[in-house]
PDB file of C-alpha atoms in Angstrom:
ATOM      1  CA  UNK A   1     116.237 127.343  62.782  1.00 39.00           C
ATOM      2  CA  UNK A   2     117.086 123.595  64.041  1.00 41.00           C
ATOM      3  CA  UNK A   3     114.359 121.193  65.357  1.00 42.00           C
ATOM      4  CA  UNK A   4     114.657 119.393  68.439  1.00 39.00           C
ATOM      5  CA  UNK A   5     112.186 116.565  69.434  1.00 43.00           C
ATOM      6  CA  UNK A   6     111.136 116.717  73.009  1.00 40.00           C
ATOM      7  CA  UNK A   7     110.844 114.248  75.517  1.00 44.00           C
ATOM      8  CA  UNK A   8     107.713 114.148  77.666  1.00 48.00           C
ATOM      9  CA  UNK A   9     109.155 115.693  81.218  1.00 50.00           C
ATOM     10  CA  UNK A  10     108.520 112.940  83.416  1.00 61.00           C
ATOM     11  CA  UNK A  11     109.771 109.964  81.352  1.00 60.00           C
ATOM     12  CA  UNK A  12     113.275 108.868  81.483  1.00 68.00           C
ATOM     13  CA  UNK A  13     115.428 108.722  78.498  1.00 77.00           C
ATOM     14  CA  UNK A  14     115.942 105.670  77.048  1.00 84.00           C
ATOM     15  CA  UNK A  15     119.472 104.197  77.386  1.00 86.00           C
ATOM     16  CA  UNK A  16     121.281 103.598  74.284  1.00 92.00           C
ATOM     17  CA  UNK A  17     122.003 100.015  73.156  1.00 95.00           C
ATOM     18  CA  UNK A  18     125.331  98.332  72.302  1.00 95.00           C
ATOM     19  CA  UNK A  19     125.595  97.487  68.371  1.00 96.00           C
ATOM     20  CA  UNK A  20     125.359  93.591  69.658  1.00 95.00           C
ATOM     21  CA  UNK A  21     122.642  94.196  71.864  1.00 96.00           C
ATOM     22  CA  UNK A  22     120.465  96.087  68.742  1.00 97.00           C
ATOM     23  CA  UNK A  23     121.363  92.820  66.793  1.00 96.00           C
ATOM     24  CA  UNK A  24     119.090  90.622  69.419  1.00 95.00           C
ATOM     25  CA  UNK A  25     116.235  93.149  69.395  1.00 96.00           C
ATOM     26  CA  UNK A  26     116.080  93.460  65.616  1.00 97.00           C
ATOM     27  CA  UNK A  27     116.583  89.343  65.230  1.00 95.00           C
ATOM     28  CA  UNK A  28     114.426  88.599  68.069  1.00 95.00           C
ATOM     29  CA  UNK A  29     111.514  91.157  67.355  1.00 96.00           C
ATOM     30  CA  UNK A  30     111.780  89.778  63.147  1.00 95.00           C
ATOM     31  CA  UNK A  31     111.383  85.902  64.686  1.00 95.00           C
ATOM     32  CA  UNK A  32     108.566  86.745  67.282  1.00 93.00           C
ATOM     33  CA  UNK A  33     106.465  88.491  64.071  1.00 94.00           C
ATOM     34  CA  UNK A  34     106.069  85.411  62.546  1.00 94.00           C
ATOM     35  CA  UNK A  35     102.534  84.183  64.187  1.00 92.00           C
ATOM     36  CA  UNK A  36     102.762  81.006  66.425  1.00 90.00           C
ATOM     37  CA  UNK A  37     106.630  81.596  67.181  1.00 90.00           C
ATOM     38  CA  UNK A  38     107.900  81.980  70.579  1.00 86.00           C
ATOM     39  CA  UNK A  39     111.909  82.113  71.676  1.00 84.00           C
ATOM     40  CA  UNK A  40     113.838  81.893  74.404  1.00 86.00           C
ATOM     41  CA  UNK A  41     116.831  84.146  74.511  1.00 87.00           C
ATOM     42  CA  UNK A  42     120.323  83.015  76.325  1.00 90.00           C
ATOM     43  CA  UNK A  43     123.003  85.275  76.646  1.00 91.00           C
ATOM     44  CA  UNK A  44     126.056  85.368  79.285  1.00 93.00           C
ATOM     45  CA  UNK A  45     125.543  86.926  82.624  1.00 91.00           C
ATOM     46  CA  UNK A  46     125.883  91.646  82.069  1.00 91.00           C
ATOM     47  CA  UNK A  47     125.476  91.471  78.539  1.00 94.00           C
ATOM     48  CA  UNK A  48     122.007  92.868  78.940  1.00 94.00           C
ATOM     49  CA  UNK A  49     119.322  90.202  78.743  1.00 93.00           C
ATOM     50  CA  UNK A  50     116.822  92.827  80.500  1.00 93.00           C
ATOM     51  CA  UNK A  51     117.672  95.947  78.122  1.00 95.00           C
ATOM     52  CA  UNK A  52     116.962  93.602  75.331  1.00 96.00           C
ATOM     53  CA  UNK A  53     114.057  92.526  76.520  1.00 93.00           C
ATOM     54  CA  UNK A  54     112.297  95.845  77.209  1.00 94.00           C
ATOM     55  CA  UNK A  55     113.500  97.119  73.644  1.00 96.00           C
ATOM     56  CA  UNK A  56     111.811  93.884  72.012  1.00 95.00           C
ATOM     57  CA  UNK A  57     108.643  93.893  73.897  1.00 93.00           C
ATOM     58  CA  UNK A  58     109.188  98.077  72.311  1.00 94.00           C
ATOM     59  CA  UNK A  59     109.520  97.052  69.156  1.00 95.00           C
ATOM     60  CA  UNK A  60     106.618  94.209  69.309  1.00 94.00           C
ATOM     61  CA  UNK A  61     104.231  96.873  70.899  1.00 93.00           C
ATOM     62  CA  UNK A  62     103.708  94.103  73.200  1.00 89.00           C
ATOM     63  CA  UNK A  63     100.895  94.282  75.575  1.00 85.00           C
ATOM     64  CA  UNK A  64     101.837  91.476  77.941  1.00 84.00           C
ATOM     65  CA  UNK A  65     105.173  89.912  78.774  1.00 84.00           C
ATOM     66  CA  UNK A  66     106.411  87.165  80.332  1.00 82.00           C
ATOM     67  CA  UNK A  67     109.707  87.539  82.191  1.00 80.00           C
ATOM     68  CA  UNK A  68     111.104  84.413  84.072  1.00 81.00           C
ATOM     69  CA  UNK A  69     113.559  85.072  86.487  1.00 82.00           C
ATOM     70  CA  UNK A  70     114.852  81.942  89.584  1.00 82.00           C
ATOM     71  CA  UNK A  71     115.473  84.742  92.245  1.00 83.00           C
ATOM     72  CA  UNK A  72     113.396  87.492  94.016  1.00 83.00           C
ATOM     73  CA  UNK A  73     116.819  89.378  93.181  1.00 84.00           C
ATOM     74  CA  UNK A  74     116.746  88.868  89.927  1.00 87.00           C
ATOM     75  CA  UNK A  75     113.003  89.701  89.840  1.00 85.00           C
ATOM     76  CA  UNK A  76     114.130  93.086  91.535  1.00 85.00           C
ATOM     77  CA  UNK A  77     116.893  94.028  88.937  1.00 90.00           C
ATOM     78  CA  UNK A  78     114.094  93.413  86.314  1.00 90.00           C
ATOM     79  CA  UNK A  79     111.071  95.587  87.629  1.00 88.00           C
ATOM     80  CA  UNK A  80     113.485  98.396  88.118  1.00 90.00           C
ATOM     81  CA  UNK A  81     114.866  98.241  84.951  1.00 92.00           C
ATOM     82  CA  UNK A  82     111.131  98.490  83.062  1.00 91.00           C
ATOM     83  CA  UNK A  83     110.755 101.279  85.475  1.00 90.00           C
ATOM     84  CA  UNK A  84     113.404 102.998  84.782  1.00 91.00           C
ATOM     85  CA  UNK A  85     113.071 102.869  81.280  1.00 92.00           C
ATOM     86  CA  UNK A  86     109.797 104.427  81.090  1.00 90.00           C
ATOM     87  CA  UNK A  87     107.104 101.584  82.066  1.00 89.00           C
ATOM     88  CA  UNK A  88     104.672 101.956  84.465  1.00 87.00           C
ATOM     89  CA  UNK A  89     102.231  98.723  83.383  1.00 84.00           C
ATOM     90  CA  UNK A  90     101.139  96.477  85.960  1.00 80.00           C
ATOM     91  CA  UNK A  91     103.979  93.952  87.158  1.00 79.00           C
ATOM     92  CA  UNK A  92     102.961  90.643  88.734  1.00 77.00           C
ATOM     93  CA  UNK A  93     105.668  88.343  89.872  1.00 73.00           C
ATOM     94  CA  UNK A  94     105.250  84.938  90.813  1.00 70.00           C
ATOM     95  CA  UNK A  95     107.332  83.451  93.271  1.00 68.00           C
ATOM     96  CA  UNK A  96     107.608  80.871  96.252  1.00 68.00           C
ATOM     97  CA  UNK A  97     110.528  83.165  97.956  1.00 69.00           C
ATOM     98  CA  UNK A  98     109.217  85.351 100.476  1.00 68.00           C
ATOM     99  CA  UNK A  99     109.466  89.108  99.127  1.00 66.00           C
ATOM    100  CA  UNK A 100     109.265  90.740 103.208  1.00 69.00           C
ATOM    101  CA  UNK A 101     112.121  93.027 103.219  1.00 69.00           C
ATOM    102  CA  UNK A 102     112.563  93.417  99.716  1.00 69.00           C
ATOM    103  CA  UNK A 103     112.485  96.851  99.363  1.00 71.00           C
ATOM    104  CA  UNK A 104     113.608  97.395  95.572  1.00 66.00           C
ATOM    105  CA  UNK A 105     110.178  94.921  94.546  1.00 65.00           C
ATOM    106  CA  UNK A 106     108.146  97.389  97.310  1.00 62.00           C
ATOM    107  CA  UNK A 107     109.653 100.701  95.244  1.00 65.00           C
ATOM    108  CA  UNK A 108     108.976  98.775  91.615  1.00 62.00           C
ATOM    109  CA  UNK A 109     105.240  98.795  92.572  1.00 57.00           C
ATOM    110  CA  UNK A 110     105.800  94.961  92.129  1.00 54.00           C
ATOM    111  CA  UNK A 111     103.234  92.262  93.445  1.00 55.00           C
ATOM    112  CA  UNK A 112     104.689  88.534  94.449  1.00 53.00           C
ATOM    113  CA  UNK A 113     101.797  85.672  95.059  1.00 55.00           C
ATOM    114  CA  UNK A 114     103.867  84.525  97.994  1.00 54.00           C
ATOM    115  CA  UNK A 115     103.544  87.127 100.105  1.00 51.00           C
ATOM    116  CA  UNK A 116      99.684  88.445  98.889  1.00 51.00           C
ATOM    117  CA  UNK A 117      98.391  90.262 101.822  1.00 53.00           C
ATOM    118  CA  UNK A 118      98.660  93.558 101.824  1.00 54.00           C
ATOM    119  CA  UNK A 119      99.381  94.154  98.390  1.00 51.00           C
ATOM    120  CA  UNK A 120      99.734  97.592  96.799  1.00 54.00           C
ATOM    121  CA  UNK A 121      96.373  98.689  95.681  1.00 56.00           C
ATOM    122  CA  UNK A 122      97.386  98.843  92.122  1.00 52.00           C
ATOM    123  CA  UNK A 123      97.972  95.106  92.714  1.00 53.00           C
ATOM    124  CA  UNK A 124      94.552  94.197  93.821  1.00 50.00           C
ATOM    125  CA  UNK A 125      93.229  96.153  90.660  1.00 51.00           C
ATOM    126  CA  UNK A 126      95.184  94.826  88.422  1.00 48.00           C
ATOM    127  CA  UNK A 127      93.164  92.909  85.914  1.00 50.00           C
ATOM    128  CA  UNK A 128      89.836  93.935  87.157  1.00 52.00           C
ATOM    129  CA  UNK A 129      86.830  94.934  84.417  1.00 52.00           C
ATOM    130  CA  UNK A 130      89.706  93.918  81.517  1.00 48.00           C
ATOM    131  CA  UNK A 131      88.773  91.330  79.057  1.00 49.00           C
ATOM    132  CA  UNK A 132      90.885  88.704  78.315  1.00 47.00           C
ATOM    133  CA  UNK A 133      91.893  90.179  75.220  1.00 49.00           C
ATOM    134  CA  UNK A 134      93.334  93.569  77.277  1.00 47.00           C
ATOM    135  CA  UNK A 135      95.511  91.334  79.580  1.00 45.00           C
TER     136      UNK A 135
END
């Protein structure tokens, strides 16, 4: 008789990392253990920044993450990539660029402070009745 785990039905499975890309997660997750610490990470552009990311925050159990990002693009690529991978926490993204017409933030379920009105009602809940400990 062979065992197979199952997935839950409705999540996505979770794309496999390159060998150098599980090198940053392990590295970066070890460093960010280590109370007090913070890091930025710099890699060249397609080698999978975002993948890393998600897998770190993963492997940290982390509860809230910063992700800083210069374009409403770039903002985009990132909040479908969490989604995709499985995550359905609250996203806030801060911007000055106007995020009318940006239909990929609309479909993340993605908030921007420049454009505030109407926001998604998960948006307008988000944060409300948490303690600052939950955020």
């Amino acid at each position: 008789m062979a065992v197979v785990a199952a997935t839950a039905p409705c999540l996505p499975e979770k794309r496999a990392l390159f060998p150098d890309q599980v090198e940053a997660v392990n590295r970066l997750a070890r460093h960010l253990r280590r109370p007090g610490t913070r890091r930025l990470y710099v890699a060249a552009t397609g080698t999978g920044k975002i993948m890393v990311s998600i897998r770190v925050a993963d492997e940290l159990q982390a509860r809230l993450v910063l992700f800083v990002v210069p374009t409403l693009d770039l903002a985009a690529q990132t909040a479908l990539a969490w989604r995709r991978d499985g995550h359905t926490e609250h996203m806030v993204i801060v911007s000055s660029m106007d995020a009318a017409g940006r239909d990929a933030l609309v479909s993340a379920t993605s908030c921007s402070a420049a454009t505030p009105s109407p926001w998604p009602p998960s948006c307008r809940s988000w944060g409300r009745g948490m303690t600052r400990s939950q955020l």
